[in-house]
XYZ file of C-alpha atoms in Angstrom:
520
model
C 0.017 -0.016 0.046
C 2.812 2.339 0.823
C 4.492 1.641 -2.469
C 1.395 2.623 -4.394
C 1.127 5.922 -2.437
C 4.759 6.652 -3.191
C 4.303 5.990 -6.956
C 1.258 8.212 -7.072
C 3.139 10.977 -5.270
C 6.062 10.607 -7.706
C 3.741 10.736 -10.680
C 2.035 13.898 -9.379
C 5.340 15.397 -8.614
C 6.719 14.534 -12.029
C 4.092 16.570 -13.850
C 5.368 19.963 -14.700
C 3.073 22.908 -13.734
C 1.683 25.007 -16.635
C 4.247 27.574 -17.763
C 3.282 31.218 -17.446
C 3.883 33.481 -20.483
C 7.258 35.133 -20.235
C 8.253 38.634 -21.386
C 10.040 37.047 -24.406
C 6.891 35.274 -25.516
C 4.891 38.492 -25.226
C 7.434 40.403 -27.193
C 7.450 37.971 -30.075
C 5.481 39.086 -33.094
C 2.765 36.593 -34.184
C 3.089 35.018 -37.546
C 1.139 36.880 -40.281
C -2.238 35.421 -41.073
C -2.919 34.391 -44.639
C -6.568 34.774 -45.623
C -8.327 31.761 -47.052
C -11.213 33.491 -48.965
C -13.844 32.475 -46.439
C -15.024 35.920 -45.333
C -16.497 35.112 -41.965
C -13.438 33.134 -40.748
C -10.939 35.612 -42.108
C -12.740 38.619 -40.702
C -13.105 37.094 -37.268
C -9.467 36.019 -36.966
C -8.134 39.332 -38.222
C -10.282 41.239 -35.771
C -9.020 39.054 -32.964
C -5.436 39.534 -33.950
C -6.031 43.311 -34.063
C -6.833 43.276 -30.390
C -10.646 43.693 -30.512
C -12.539 42.140 -27.617
C -14.777 39.127 -28.463
C -17.958 40.945 -27.704
C -17.062 43.990 -30.027
C -16.304 42.015 -33.168
C -19.215 42.595 -35.615
C -20.836 39.258 -36.454
C -21.241 38.219 -40.113
C -24.853 37.370 -40.716
C -26.888 36.520 -43.797
C -28.916 39.373 -45.218
C -32.592 39.188 -44.509
C -34.704 38.267 -47.407
C -38.387 38.797 -47.950
C -40.213 35.522 -47.455
C -42.176 34.224 -50.409
C -45.953 34.081 -50.389
C -47.151 30.659 -49.277
C -49.650 28.818 -51.483
C -53.292 29.076 -50.455
C -54.571 26.176 -48.237
C -57.158 24.019 -49.816
C -59.667 22.933 -47.096
C -61.108 20.193 -49.281
C -57.759 18.463 -49.786
C -57.706 16.705 -46.441
C -61.476 16.399 -46.018
C -62.970 16.382 -49.530
C -66.559 15.892 -48.308
C -66.296 18.303 -45.394
C -67.905 15.908 -42.953
C -65.337 16.340 -40.102
C -65.219 20.179 -40.283
C -66.707 21.866 -37.188
C -69.715 24.149 -37.732
C -68.746 27.819 -38.038
C -69.244 30.067 -35.087
C -72.099 32.516 -35.930
C -70.876 35.319 -33.725
C -67.122 35.143 -33.138
C -65.905 37.637 -30.543
C -62.630 39.315 -31.611
C -59.948 39.137 -28.936
C -56.424 40.621 -28.827
C -54.762 37.221 -28.507
C -56.894 35.456 -31.137
C -54.426 36.205 -34.022
C -51.073 34.521 -33.779
C -47.969 36.775 -34.152
C -46.467 36.964 -37.665
C -43.417 34.940 -38.457
C -41.537 37.463 -40.651
C -39.528 39.082 -37.870
C -37.452 38.216 -34.827
C -37.671 39.688 -31.399
C -34.320 40.553 -29.969
C -33.071 41.734 -26.530
C -32.523 45.338 -25.574
C -30.002 47.193 -27.848
C -29.061 43.956 -29.595
C -30.868 45.108 -32.720
C -28.506 48.154 -32.986
C -25.365 46.065 -32.590
C -23.071 46.480 -35.591
C -23.260 43.583 -38.062
C -22.040 42.756 -41.584
C -24.759 41.401 -43.797
C -23.801 39.131 -46.615
C -25.446 37.399 -49.493
C -24.227 33.954 -50.582
C -24.500 32.371 -54.020
C -24.896 28.977 -52.303
C -26.198 29.005 -48.694
C -24.214 25.879 -47.743
C -20.918 27.294 -49.076
C -19.498 30.119 -46.944
C -16.817 30.963 -49.615
C -19.431 32.154 -52.123
C -20.146 35.511 -50.756
C -21.377 37.803 -53.551
C -22.560 40.965 -51.668
C -21.436 42.751 -48.491
C -23.706 45.336 -46.784
C -22.457 47.469 -43.906
C -25.113 49.821 -42.493
C -25.239 52.222 -39.577
C -21.893 51.981 -37.904
C -18.546 53.754 -38.400
C -15.722 52.152 -40.384
C -12.360 53.466 -39.073
C -8.860 52.888 -40.331
C -8.545 49.666 -38.411
C -11.665 48.136 -39.894
C -10.860 49.307 -43.413
C -7.386 47.710 -43.051
C -9.066 44.428 -42.089
C -11.342 44.599 -45.107
C -8.356 45.378 -47.307
C -6.899 41.973 -46.375
C -10.145 39.978 -46.728
C -11.898 41.288 -49.869
C -9.198 40.802 -52.589
C -9.303 37.031 -52.021
C -13.096 36.692 -52.411
C -13.598 35.452 -55.989
C -17.344 35.678 -56.015
C -17.653 39.188 -54.501
C -19.368 41.642 -56.948
C -21.210 44.242 -54.781
C -20.065 46.367 -51.888
C -22.631 48.640 -50.025
C -21.773 51.217 -47.401
C -24.658 53.191 -45.840
C -24.080 55.801 -43.059
C -20.681 54.429 -42.166
C -18.818 57.693 -41.469
C -16.212 57.293 -44.136
C -13.434 59.937 -44.050
C -10.780 60.930 -46.628
C -8.162 58.439 -45.367
C -10.670 55.454 -45.346
C -11.921 56.382 -48.886
C -8.307 56.490 -50.177
C -7.698 53.068 -48.546
C -10.845 51.696 -50.178
C -9.859 53.101 -53.598
C -6.394 51.515 -53.283
C -7.562 47.974 -52.971
C -10.691 47.924 -55.113
C -8.697 47.212 -58.337
C -7.329 44.064 -56.608
C -10.958 42.654 -56.296
C -11.173 41.376 -59.870
C -14.964 40.760 -59.869
C -16.041 43.720 -57.751
C -18.163 45.781 -60.157
C -20.939 47.469 -58.050
C -20.024 50.087 -55.379
C -22.607 51.945 -53.360
C -21.564 54.582 -50.791
C -24.592 56.483 -49.521
C -25.232 58.700 -46.552
C -21.442 59.411 -46.010
C -20.846 63.196 -46.031
C -17.140 63.918 -46.306
C -15.649 67.412 -46.175
C -12.669 66.608 -48.510
C -14.979 64.908 -51.127
C -12.396 62.342 -52.396
C -15.002 60.433 -54.453
C -13.079 60.985 -57.745
C -10.485 58.468 -56.474
C -12.944 55.732 -57.219
C -13.006 56.673 -60.894
C -10.339 56.956 -63.566
C -8.839 55.235 -66.592
C -7.798 52.159 -64.569
C -10.983 51.810 -62.516
C -12.972 48.545 -62.857
C -16.210 49.848 -61.320
C -19.227 49.453 -63.567
C -22.057 50.750 -61.334
C -21.359 53.556 -58.795
C -23.907 55.194 -56.497
C -22.963 58.264 -54.414
C -26.300 59.430 -53.203
C -26.828 61.595 -50.048
C -23.168 62.389 -49.611
C -23.505 66.196 -49.611
C -21.351 66.468 -52.747
C -20.882 70.081 -53.804
C -19.508 71.636 -56.974
C -15.988 70.880 -55.803
C -16.556 67.156 -55.730
C -18.582 67.287 -58.977
C -15.737 69.023 -60.812
C -13.233 66.316 -59.686
C -15.732 63.637 -60.816
C -16.152 65.352 -64.240
C -12.332 65.317 -64.714
C -12.186 61.643 -63.783
C -14.916 60.698 -66.338
C -12.829 61.895 -69.317
C -10.393 64.467 -70.690
C -9.069 64.938 -74.187
C -6.533 62.201 -73.391
C -7.992 59.899 -70.720
C -11.385 58.236 -70.243
C -13.033 55.918 -67.728
C -13.517 52.804 -69.841
C -15.716 50.767 -67.536
C -18.188 52.961 -65.628
C -21.675 52.591 -67.098
C -24.088 53.925 -64.424
C -23.459 56.920 -62.115
C -25.919 58.217 -59.518
C -25.298 61.571 -57.858
C -28.787 62.120 -56.703
C -29.735 64.059 -53.495
C -26.570 66.048 -53.188
C -25.669 69.813 -53.401
C -24.586 70.128 -56.959
C -25.383 73.495 -58.750
C -25.146 74.448 -62.357
C -21.315 74.851 -61.908
C -20.911 71.216 -60.984
C -23.347 70.084 -63.657
C -21.312 71.954 -66.223
C -18.222 70.186 -65.070
C -19.877 66.766 -65.368
C -21.222 67.677 -68.831
C -17.660 68.576 -69.865
C -16.534 65.214 -68.507
C -18.917 63.488 -70.895
C -17.671 65.242 -74.023
C -15.101 62.584 -74.737
C -16.811 59.760 -72.780
C -18.754 57.210 -74.857
C -19.003 54.459 -72.221
C -21.396 55.978 -69.506
C -24.978 54.890 -70.237
C -26.977 56.272 -67.265
C -26.515 59.445 -65.204
C -28.717 60.576 -62.369
C -28.550 64.121 -60.992
C -31.978 64.229 -59.397
C -32.758 66.250 -56.281
C -29.930 68.772 -56.666
C -29.723 72.495 -57.264
C -29.173 72.595 -61.009
C -30.523 75.625 -62.931
C -30.887 76.665 -66.537
C -27.074 77.018 -67.131
C -26.557 73.337 -66.371
C -29.544 72.305 -68.489
C -28.153 74.387 -71.401
C -24.799 72.635 -71.063
C -26.425 69.252 -71.198
C -28.473 70.351 -74.251
C -25.210 71.280 -75.955
C -23.655 67.987 -74.952
C -26.477 65.934 -76.411
C -26.752 67.887 -79.719
C -23.336 69.148 -80.981
C -20.485 71.268 -79.636
C -17.284 72.874 -80.901
C -13.859 71.439 -80.024
C -11.502 73.289 -77.789
C -7.901 74.013 -78.719
C -6.569 71.106 -76.649
C -9.073 68.767 -78.262
C -8.116 69.842 -81.739
C -4.479 69.282 -80.975
C -5.222 65.794 -79.644
C -7.360 65.037 -82.665
C -4.481 65.883 -85.061
C -2.125 63.719 -83.079
C -4.408 60.727 -83.185
C -5.056 61.141 -86.889
C -1.356 61.368 -87.694
C -0.722 58.194 -85.599
C -3.420 56.359 -87.572
C -1.912 57.499 -90.884
C 1.511 56.325 -89.809
C 0.180 52.937 -88.854
C -1.600 52.539 -92.168
C 1.582 53.495 -94.075
C 3.636 50.902 -92.095
C 1.195 48.147 -92.890
C 1.240 48.814 -96.697
C 3.587 46.495 -98.741
C 6.885 47.914 -100.077
C 6.943 49.032 -103.724
C 8.192 46.538 -106.322
C 11.442 47.059 -108.225
C 11.069 48.172 -111.780
C 13.347 47.715 -114.848
C 14.606 51.346 -114.599
C 16.214 50.447 -111.181
C 18.354 47.657 -112.857
C 21.974 48.745 -113.299
C 23.172 49.394 -116.899
C 25.864 46.600 -116.836
C 23.145 43.881 -116.611
C 21.576 43.013 -119.899
C 18.053 41.711 -120.123
C 17.137 38.457 -121.851
C 15.479 40.328 -124.686
C 18.802 41.745 -125.904
C 20.608 38.431 -126.399
C 22.495 38.007 -129.708
C 21.289 35.597 -132.381
C 24.632 33.731 -132.151
C 24.168 33.083 -128.481
C 20.734 31.738 -129.191
C 22.092 29.191 -131.827
C 24.779 27.999 -129.448
C 22.234 27.493 -126.736
C 20.044 25.423 -129.137
C 22.905 23.083 -130.112
C 23.931 22.557 -126.482
C 20.357 21.908 -125.462
C 20.024 19.104 -128.101
C 23.027 17.260 -126.602
C 21.796 17.676 -123.085
C 18.318 16.504 -124.004
C 19.637 13.107 -125.185
C 21.479 12.534 -121.912
C 18.402 13.509 -119.899
C 16.169 11.075 -121.848
C 18.541 8.126 -121.010
C 18.664 9.072 -117.323
C 14.917 9.634 -117.014
C 14.185 6.258 -118.564
C 15.836 4.649 -115.505
C 14.486 6.816 -112.673
C 11.407 8.485 -114.136
C 9.086 6.683 -111.790
C 10.938 7.916 -108.695
C 10.844 11.589 -109.845
C 7.074 11.394 -110.464
C 6.532 10.292 -106.870
C 8.688 13.108 -105.476
C 6.883 15.621 -107.679
C 3.445 14.531 -106.347
C 4.718 14.714 -102.715
C 6.036 18.241 -103.227
C 2.796 19.329 -104.863
C 0.736 18.117 -101.928
C 2.999 19.830 -99.432
C 2.827 23.106 -101.448
C -1.010 23.053 -101.439
C -1.145 22.405 -97.707
C 1.239 25.299 -97.080
C -0.881 27.613 -99.198
C -4.072 26.627 -97.283
C -2.437 27.260 -93.864
C -1.035 30.551 -94.947
C -4.389 31.649 -96.274
C -6.067 30.773 -93.011
C -3.472 32.737 -91.056
C -3.907 35.699 -93.305
C -7.666 35.554 -92.732
C -7.233 35.393 -88.942
C -4.776 38.284 -89.004
C -6.951 40.447 -91.185
C -9.945 39.754 -88.832
C -7.919 40.716 -85.790
C -6.732 43.858 -87.526
C -10.287 44.799 -88.491
C -11.640 44.507 -84.912
C -10.005 47.373 -82.944
C -10.500 48.174 -79.293
C -13.974 49.367 -78.228
C -12.625 52.410 -76.460
C -10.632 53.443 -79.534
C -13.490 52.798 -81.908
C -15.766 55.103 -79.836
C -13.335 57.953 -79.492
C -15.214 60.979 -80.839
C -12.014 62.837 -81.788
C -11.354 60.216 -84.513
C -14.702 58.643 -85.298
C -16.996 61.670 -85.467
C -17.004 63.784 -88.633
C -16.119 67.390 -87.864
C -17.737 70.373 -89.562
C -16.154 73.877 -89.766
C -18.554 76.665 -88.743
C -17.333 80.167 -88.192
C -13.732 79.035 -87.744
C -14.610 76.302 -85.224
C -14.766 72.523 -85.590
C -18.053 71.098 -84.506
C -18.741 67.443 -83.914
C -22.012 65.540 -83.015
C -22.740 65.336 -79.325
C -22.854 62.383 -76.916
C -25.207 59.693 -78.198
C -23.959 56.960 -75.838
C -25.933 58.267 -72.908
C -29.357 56.631 -72.900
C -30.745 57.577 -69.468
C -30.563 61.111 -67.939
C -32.373 62.039 -64.736
C -32.698 65.763 -63.994
C -35.830 65.649 -61.932
C -36.445 67.820 -58.853
C -34.099 70.538 -59.734
C -34.448 74.312 -60.565
C -34.763 74.107 -64.383
C -37.146 76.599 -65.965
C -38.561 76.962 -69.452
C -35.263 78.065 -70.924
C -33.565 74.839 -69.960
C -36.455 72.654 -71.088
C -36.399 74.265 -74.485
C -32.668 73.578 -74.819
C -33.245 69.870 -73.895
C -36.105 69.770 -76.481
C -33.854 71.083 -79.226
C -31.161 68.486 -78.309
C -33.690 65.586 -78.427
C -34.977 66.836 -81.848
C -31.457 67.032 -83.128
C -30.679 63.470 -82.060
C -33.939 62.179 -83.640
C -33.051 63.932 -87.004
C -29.414 62.721 -86.877
C -30.384 59.009 -86.181
C -32.910 59.148 -89.026
C -30.263 60.451 -91.534
C -27.312 58.319 -90.391
C -28.062 55.727 -87.791
C -25.106 54.558 -85.690
C -24.726 50.773 -85.043
C -23.779 51.333 -81.352
C -24.850 54.808 -80.319
C -28.599 55.039 -80.169
C -29.039 58.353 -78.458
C -31.103 59.395 -75.369
C -34.024 56.994 -74.669
C -35.201 58.148 -71.273
C -35.222 61.733 -69.899
C -36.711 62.487 -66.404
C -37.442 66.142 -65.861
C -40.446 66.144 -63.533
C -40.410 68.384 -60.469
C -38.611 71.423 -61.982
C -39.624 75.107 -62.079
C -42.033 74.735 -65.072
C -45.635 74.125 -65.325
C -46.900 70.738 -66.565
C -48.888 72.449 -69.339
C -45.834 74.150 -70.779
C -45.626 73.880 -74.472
C -41.946 72.868 -74.611
C -42.380 70.335 -71.736
C -45.335 68.700 -73.514
C -43.506 68.410 -76.745
C -40.372 67.013 -75.021
C -42.506 64.364 -73.175
C -44.336 63.387 -76.398
C -40.958 63.087 -78.197
C -39.247 60.981 -75.537
C -42.196 58.735 -74.526
C -41.976 56.346 -77.584
C -38.236 56.000 -77.123
C -38.549 54.688 -73.533
C -37.885 50.962 -73.541
C -40.555 50.497 -70.798
C -43.198 52.432 -72.769
C -46.238 50.382 -73.768
C -48.768 52.171 -76.030
C -52.327 52.017 -74.949
C -54.362 49.352 -76.591
C -57.273 50.594 -78.650
C -60.850 49.660 -77.668
C -62.729 47.225 -80.004
C -65.114 49.932 -81.137
C -62.298 52.224 -82.206
C -60.549 49.312 -84.041
C -63.742 48.493 -85.907
C -64.181 52.059 -86.916
C -60.575 52.258 -88.200
C -60.944 49.048 -90.179
C -64.277 50.099 -91.574
C -62.934 53.498 -92.685
């Protein structure tokens, strides 16, 4: 018994006590974390390594979806004859607890509803690595949180939408966001709304190298300063944003000065399709500038210089592709005689020598004539194959040469035909923009008349020379401005634009009217 107690005491004494962390262990830098592409796991681990308490890390939750309407219940399905159904109560008394609570919401504890969360949408609910959309709403994103997102988002292959609403973004966080957005190869939709920023660095999201296709900057208190920077980022005489297709600047503080800058940014841009400037402070000057943009405008000195450069480059390229000139007889030196000037004596000598050589060739060909025929057939087949492959290569090369880049093919400085009027070069306006929203501004009858003339010009131009790609303005929203609904120019503009709207459906005629038209 004593031996067993001694052994037990030895075993207990042999166990080493848990080692406390030393100063050296605390001073060691942890190994860098490599993200895996699973947003929830990467985000939680990076927040933990950044020193955030466990209770302060925003949870990643699936975004709430509206439940579908359930099918109506058929009472005769379970009891087709209706024998087992109880008789209806003739006078039911309504009570407060008679109706069960709806199942479309969740009841949470106090203040838990306002706790910061990151809402995500998954392509496949059972695969956490297929996050397609990230929505952050109602809590501030500081430099630490933006740095964490910078490490997570570039490795998410399915991510295509990023939405920030009322997140308190500042200049430094917007710069950080703009720095890693090009690393997210499939991120095309950016929405930053309700984020007033004094510096207005929104133009950093645009530019020649930007991959954003749809950008929404509503309710950000953007002034003429930010609008001017956005206009310069859309296009200049040398650069152009080649990917942005929709831009929403609604509900900001843009006046006619900012609208003029944005219109100038669309002079050389033929990629943007939709622009919303609703609920701003734009007046007649801005509307006049958009009317000029949509109809035709004169080129500036810088644009004329750039046009000449581009045309000279295209001429040089066409000259380099042309084949070199063939040598003619006049280039042959005088010491070399042509075959037409041979003497008659030389011709007789050649005839006599040819007779002797022909006898020897007949004797040799009698022996190996069959072999030569085989070799000739083989050479002929190889030559025909080579010609076919060369022809196919030439066709492919010519096809590649005939399909230039889209941005180059839509450059108005080279594609649009210029017309000289009063010493200025005028070109047709922007026909790539198909949707323009100028509703709820301060445009009066003068601006409406300018937009009407622009719409009429585009209609006439498309009827005379229709462009295969540029179709012109299809939808124009101008309601809520400083003009009466019965205004003559406003009515004409609405009647002209209504059939062009893709969502417009003409009213069907009644049968009586149809019968009258057929009878007449």
